[in-house]
PDB file of C-alpha atoms in Angstrom:
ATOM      1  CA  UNK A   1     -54.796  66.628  15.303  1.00 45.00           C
ATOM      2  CA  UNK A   2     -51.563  67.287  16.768  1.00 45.00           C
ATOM      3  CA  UNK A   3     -50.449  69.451  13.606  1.00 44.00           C
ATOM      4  CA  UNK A   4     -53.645  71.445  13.980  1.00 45.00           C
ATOM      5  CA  UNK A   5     -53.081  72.159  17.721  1.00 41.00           C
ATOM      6  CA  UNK A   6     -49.499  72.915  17.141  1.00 41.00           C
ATOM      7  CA  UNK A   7     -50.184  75.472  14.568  1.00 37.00           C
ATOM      8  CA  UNK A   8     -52.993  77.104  17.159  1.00 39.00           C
ATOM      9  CA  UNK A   9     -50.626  77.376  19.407  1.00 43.00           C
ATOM     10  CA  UNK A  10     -48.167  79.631  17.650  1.00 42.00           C
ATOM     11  CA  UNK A  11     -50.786  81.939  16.066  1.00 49.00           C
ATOM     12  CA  UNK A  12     -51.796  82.227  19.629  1.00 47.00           C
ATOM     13  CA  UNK A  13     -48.533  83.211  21.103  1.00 46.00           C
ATOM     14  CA  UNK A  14     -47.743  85.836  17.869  1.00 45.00           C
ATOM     15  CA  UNK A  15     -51.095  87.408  17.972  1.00 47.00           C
ATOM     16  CA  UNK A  16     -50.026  87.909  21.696  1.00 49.00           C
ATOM     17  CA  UNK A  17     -46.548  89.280  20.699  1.00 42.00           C
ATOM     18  CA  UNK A  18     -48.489  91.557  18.098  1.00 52.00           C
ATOM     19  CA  UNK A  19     -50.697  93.131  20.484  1.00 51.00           C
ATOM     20  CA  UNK A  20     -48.019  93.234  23.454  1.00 50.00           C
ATOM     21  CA  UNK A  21     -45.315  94.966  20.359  1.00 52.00           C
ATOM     22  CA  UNK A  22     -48.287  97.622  19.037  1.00 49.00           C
ATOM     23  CA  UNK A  23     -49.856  98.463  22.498  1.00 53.00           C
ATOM     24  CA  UNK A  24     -45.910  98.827  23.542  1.00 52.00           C
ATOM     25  CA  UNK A  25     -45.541 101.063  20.434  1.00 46.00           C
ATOM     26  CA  UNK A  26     -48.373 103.196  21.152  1.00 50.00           C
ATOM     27  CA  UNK A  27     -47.194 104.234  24.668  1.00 48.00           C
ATOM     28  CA  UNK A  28     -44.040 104.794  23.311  1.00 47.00           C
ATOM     29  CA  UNK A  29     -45.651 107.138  21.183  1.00 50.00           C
ATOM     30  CA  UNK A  30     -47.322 109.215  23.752  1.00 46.00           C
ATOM     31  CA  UNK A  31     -44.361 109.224  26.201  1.00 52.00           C
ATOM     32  CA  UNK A  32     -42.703 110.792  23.381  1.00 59.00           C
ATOM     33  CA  UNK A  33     -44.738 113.308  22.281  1.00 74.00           C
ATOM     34  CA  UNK A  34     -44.734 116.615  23.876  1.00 82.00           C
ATOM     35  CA  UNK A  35     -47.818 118.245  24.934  1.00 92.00           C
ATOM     36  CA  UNK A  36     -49.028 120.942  22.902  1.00 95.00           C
ATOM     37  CA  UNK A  37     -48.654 124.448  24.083  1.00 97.00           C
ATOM     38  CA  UNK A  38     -52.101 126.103  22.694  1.00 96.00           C
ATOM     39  CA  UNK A  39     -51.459 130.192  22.716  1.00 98.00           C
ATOM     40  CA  UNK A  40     -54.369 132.305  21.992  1.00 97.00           C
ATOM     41  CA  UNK A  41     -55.527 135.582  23.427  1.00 97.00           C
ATOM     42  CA  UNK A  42     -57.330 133.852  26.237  1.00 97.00           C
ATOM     43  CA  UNK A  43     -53.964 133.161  27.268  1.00 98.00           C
ATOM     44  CA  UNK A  44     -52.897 136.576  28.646  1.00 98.00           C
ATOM     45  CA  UNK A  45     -55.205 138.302  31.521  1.00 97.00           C
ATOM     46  CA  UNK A  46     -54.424 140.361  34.693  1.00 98.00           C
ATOM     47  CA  UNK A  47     -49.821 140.532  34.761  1.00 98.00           C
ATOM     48  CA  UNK A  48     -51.109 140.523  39.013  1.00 97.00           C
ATOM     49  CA  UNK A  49     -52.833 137.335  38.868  1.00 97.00           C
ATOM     50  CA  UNK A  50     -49.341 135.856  38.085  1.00 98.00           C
ATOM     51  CA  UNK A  51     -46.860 134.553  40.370  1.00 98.00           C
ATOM     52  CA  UNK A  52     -44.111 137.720  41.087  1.00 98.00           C
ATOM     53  CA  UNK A  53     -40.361 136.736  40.648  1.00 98.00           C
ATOM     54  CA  UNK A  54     -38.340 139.855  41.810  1.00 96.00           C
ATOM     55  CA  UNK A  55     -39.670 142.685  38.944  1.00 96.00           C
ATOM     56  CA  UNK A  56     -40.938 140.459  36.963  1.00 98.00           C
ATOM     57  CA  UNK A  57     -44.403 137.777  36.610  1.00 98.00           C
ATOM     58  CA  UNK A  58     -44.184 133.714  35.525  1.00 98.00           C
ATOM     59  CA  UNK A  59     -47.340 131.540  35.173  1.00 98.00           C
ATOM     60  CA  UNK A  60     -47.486 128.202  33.388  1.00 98.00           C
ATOM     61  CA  UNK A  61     -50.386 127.596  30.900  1.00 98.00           C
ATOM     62  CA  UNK A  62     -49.613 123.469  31.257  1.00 98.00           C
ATOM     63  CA  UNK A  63     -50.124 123.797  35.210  1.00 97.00           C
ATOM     64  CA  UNK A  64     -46.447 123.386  36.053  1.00 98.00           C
ATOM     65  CA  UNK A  65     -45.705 126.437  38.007  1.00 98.00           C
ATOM     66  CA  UNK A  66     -43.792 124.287  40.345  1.00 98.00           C
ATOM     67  CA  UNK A  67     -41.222 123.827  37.821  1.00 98.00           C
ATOM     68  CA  UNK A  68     -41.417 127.158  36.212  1.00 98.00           C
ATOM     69  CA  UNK A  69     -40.746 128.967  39.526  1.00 98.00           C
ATOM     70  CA  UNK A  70     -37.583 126.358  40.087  1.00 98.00           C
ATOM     71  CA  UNK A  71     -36.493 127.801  36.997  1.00 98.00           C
ATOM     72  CA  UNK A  72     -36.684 131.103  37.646  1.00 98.00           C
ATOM     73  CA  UNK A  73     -35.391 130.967  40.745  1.00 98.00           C
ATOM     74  CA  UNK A  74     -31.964 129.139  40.075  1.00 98.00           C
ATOM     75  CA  UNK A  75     -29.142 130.835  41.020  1.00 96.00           C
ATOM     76  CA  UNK A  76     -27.025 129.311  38.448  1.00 96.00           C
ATOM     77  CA  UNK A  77     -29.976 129.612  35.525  1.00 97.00           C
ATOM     78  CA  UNK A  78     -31.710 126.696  34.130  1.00 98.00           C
ATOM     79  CA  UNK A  79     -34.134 126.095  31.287  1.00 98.00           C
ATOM     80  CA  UNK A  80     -37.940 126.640  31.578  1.00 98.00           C
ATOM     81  CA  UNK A  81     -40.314 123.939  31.062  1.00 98.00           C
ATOM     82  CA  UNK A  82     -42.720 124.085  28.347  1.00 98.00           C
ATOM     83  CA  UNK A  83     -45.500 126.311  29.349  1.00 98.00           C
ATOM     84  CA  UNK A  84     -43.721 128.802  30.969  1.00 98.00           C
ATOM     85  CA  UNK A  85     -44.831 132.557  30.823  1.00 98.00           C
ATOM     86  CA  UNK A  86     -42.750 135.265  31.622  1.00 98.00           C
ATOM     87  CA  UNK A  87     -43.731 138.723  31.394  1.00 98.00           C
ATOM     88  CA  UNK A  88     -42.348 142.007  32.763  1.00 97.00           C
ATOM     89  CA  UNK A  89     -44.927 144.470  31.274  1.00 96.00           C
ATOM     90  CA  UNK A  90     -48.500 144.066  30.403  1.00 97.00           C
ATOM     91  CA  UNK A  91     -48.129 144.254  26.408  1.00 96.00           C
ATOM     92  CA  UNK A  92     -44.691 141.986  25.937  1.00 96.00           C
ATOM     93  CA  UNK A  93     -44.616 138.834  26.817  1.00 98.00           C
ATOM     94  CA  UNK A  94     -42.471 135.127  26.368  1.00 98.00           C
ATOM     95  CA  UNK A  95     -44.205 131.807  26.031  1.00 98.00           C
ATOM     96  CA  UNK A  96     -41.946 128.439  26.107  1.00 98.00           C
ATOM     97  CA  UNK A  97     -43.487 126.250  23.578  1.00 98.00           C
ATOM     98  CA  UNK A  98     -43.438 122.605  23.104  1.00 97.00           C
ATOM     99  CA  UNK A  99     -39.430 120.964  22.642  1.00 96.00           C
ATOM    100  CA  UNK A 100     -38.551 121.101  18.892  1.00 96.00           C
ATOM    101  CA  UNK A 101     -40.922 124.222  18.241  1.00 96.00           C
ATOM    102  CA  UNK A 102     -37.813 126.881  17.114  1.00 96.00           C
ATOM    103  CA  UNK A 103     -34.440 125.245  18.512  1.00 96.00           C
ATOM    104  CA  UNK A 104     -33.033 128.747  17.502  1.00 96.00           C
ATOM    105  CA  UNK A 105     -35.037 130.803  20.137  1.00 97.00           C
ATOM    106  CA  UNK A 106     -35.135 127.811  22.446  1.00 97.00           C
ATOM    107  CA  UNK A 107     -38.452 127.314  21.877  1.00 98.00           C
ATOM    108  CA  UNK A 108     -40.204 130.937  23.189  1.00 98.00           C
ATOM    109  CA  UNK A 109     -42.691 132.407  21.211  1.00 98.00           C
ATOM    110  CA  UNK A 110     -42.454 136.652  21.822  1.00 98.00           C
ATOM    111  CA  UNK A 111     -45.686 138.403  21.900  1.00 97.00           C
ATOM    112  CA  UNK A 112     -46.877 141.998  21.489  1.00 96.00           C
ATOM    113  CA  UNK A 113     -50.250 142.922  22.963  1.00 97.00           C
ATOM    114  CA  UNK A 114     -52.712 145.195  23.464  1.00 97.00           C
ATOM    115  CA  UNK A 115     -54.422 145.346  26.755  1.00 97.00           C
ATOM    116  CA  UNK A 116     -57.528 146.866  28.185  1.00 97.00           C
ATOM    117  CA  UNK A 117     -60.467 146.599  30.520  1.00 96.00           C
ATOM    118  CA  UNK A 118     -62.400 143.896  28.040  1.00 96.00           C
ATOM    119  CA  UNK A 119     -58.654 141.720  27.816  1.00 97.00           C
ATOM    120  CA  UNK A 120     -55.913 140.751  25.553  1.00 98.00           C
ATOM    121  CA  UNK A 121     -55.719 141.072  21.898  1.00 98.00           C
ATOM    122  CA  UNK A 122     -52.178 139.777  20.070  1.00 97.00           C
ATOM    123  CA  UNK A 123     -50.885 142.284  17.694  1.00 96.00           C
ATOM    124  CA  UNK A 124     -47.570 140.424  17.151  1.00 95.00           C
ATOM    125  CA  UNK A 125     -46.155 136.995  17.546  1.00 97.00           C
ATOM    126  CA  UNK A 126     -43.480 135.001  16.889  1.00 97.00           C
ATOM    127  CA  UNK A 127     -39.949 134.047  17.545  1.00 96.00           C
ATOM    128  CA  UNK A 128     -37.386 136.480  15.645  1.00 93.00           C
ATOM    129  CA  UNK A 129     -38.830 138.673  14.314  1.00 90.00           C
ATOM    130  CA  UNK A 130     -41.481 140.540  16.848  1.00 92.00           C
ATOM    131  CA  UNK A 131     -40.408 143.942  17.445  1.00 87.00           C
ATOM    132  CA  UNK A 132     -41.257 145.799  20.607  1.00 81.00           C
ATOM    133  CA  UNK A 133     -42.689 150.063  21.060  1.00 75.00           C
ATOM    134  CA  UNK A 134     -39.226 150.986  21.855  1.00 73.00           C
ATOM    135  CA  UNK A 135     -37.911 149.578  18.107  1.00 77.00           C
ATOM    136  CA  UNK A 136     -36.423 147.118  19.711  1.00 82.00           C
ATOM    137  CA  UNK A 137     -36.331 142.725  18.517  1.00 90.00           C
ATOM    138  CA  UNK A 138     -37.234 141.143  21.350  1.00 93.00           C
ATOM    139  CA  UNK A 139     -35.124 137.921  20.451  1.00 93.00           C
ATOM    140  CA  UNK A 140     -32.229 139.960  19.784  1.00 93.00           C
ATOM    141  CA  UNK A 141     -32.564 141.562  23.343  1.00 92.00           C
ATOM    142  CA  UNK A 142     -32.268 138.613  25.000  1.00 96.00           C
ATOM    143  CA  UNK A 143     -29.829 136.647  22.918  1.00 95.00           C
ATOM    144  CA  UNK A 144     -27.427 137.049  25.056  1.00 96.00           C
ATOM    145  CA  UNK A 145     -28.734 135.566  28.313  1.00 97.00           C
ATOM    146  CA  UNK A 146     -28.570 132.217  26.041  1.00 96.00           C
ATOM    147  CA  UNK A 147     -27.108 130.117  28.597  1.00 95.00           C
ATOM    148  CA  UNK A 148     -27.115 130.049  31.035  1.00 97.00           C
ATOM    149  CA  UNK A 149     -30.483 131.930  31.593  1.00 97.00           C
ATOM    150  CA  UNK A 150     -32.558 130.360  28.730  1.00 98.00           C
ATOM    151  CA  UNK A 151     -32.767 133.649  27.573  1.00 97.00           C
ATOM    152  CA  UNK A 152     -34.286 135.629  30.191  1.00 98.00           C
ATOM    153  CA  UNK A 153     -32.953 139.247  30.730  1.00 96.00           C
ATOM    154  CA  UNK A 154     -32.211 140.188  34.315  1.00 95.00           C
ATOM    155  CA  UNK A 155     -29.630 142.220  35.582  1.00 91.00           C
ATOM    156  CA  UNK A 156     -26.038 140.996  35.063  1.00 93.00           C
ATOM    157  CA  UNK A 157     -27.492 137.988  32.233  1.00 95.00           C
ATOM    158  CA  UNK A 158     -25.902 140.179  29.862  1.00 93.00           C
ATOM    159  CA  UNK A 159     -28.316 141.527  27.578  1.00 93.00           C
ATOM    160  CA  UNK A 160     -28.860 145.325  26.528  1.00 87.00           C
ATOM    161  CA  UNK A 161     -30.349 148.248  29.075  1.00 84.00           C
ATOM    162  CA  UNK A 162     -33.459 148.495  28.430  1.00 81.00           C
ATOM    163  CA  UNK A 163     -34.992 152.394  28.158  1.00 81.00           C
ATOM    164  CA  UNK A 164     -37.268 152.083  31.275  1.00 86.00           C
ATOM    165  CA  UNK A 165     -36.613 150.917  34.977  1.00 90.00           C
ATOM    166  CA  UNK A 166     -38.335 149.043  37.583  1.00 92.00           C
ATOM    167  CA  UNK A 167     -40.261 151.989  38.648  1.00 94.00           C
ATOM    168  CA  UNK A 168     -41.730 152.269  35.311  1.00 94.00           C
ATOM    169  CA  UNK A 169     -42.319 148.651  34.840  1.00 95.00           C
ATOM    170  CA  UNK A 170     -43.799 148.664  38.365  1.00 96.00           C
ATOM    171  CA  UNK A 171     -46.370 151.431  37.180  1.00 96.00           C
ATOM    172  CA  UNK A 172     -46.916 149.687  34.586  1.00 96.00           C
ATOM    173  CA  UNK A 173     -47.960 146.037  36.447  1.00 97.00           C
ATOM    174  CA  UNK A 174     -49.990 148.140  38.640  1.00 97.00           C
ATOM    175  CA  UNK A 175     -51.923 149.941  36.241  1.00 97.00           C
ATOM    176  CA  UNK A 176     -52.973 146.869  34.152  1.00 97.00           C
ATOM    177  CA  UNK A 177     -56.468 147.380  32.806  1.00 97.00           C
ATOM    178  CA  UNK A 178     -57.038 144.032  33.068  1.00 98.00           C
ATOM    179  CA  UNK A 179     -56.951 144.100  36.330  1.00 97.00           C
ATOM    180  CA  UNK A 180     -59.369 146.603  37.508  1.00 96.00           C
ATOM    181  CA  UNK A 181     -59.037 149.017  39.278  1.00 94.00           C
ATOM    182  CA  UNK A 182     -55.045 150.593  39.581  1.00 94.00           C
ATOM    183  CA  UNK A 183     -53.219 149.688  42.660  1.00 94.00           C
ATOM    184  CA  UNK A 184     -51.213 152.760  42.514  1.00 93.00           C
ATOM    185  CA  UNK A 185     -47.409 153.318  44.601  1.00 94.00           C
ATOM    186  CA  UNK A 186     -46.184 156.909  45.350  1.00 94.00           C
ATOM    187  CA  UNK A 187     -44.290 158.329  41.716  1.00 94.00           C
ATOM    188  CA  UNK A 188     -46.145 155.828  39.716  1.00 94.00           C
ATOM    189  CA  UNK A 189     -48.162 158.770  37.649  1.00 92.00           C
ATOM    190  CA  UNK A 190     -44.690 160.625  37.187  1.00 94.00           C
ATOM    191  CA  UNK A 191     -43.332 157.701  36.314  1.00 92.00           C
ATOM    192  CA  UNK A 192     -46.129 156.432  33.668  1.00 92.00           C
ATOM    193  CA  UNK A 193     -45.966 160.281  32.285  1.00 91.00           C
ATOM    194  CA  UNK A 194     -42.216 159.972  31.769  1.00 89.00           C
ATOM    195  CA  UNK A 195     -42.464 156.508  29.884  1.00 87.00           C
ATOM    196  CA  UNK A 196     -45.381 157.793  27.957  1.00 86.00           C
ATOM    197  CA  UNK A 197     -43.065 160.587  26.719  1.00 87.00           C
ATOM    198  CA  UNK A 198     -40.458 158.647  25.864  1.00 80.00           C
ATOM    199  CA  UNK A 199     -42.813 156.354  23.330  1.00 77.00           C
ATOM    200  CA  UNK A 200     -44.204 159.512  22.077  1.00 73.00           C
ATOM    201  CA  UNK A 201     -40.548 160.974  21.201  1.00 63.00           C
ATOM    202  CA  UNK A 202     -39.619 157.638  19.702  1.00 63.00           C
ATOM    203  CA  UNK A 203     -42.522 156.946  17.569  1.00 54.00           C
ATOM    204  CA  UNK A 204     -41.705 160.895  16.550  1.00 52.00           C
ATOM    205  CA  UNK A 205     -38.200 160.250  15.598  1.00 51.00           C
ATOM    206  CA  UNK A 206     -38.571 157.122  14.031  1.00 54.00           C
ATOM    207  CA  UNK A 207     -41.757 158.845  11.625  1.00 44.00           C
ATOM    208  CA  UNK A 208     -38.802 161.453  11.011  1.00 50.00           C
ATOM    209  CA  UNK A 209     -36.410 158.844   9.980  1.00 53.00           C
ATOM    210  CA  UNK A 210     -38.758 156.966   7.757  1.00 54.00           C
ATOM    211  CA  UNK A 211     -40.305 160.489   5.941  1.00 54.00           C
ATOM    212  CA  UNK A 212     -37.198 162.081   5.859  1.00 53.00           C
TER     213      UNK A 212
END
């Protein structure tokens, strides 16, 4: 009898230890894990529905806007959480996918889209190899505001000019079709005219270059 309760005893106390070691397992499991980032055209709507940093629009698609904003508004830099959008024009934008997703670009995804009154559509993504109107590799832009910027191109981070200025980029934010109606500043017209000729003469040389 004693034998018998003996033995009970210490199945008892490792069937405990087995369900205490897999139930500690399986939390260790989720802890670990980093939430998904899901991207799909849903993702993108009205740049003026974002939150404004400076010339430029963040959001978060995991909720965290808190800790986006802290990012973009360190003075010394600081990475992005997962989640994080950034977007200075309506049809380019950065998304910060989950840790681990391309070490190499720190983990944004670069999109190209096409925007009007119905929404978003992607016409490029990816992480280096998405190529902007201008000709230009959008991970290759921002390369250089590595660190400490997480690569995010603002004045003095390092990277390239870009063609256009804020008054341009402003036109554009203002003018989103997903928004509705334009919101329009003094110049923005002149200054949308003066961008649209400069993708027109681009496109132009560059169909030169490839024919000829």
């Amino acid at each position: 009898m004693s034998l018998t309760l003996t033995i009970f005893s210490v199945n008892a106390e490792t069937k405990v230890i087995t369900e205490t070691t897999v139930q500690e397992i399986t939390v260790a499991e989720v802890v670990a894990k980093p939430t998904a980032v899901n991207v799909d055209e849903s993702s993108f709507s009205c740049i003026r529905e974002m939150t404004p940093v400076r010339h430029f629009y963040v959001d978060n698609l995991l909720g965290d806007i808190k800790s986006t904003l802290a990012a973009a508004n360190a003075p010394e830099g600081a990475i992005y959480p997962a989640g994080s959008v950034v977007q200075l024009v309506p049809t380019e934008v950065m998304v910060k996918r989950e840790s681990g997703t391309f070490p190499a670009t720190g983990d944004w995804e670069f999109f190209e889209l096409e925007v009007n009154e119905a929404g978003s559509k992607i016409a490029k993504r990816g992480f280096v190899d998405v190529v902007n109107r201008f000709d230009g590799n959008c991970f290759a832009c921002h390369v250089p505001a590595r660190e400490p910027w997480d690569f995010i191109c603002e004045s003095g981070h390092g990277c390239d000019t870009i063609p256009i200025d804020h008054k341009m980029t402003g036109a554009l934010q203002r003018s989103d079709p997903r928004c509705g109606d334009a919101v329009p500043e003094d110049g923005d017209w002149m200054a949308l005219f003066k961008l649209k000729s400069m993708v027109t003469i681009g496109l132009t040389k560059k169909w030169f270059e490839e024919k000829f």
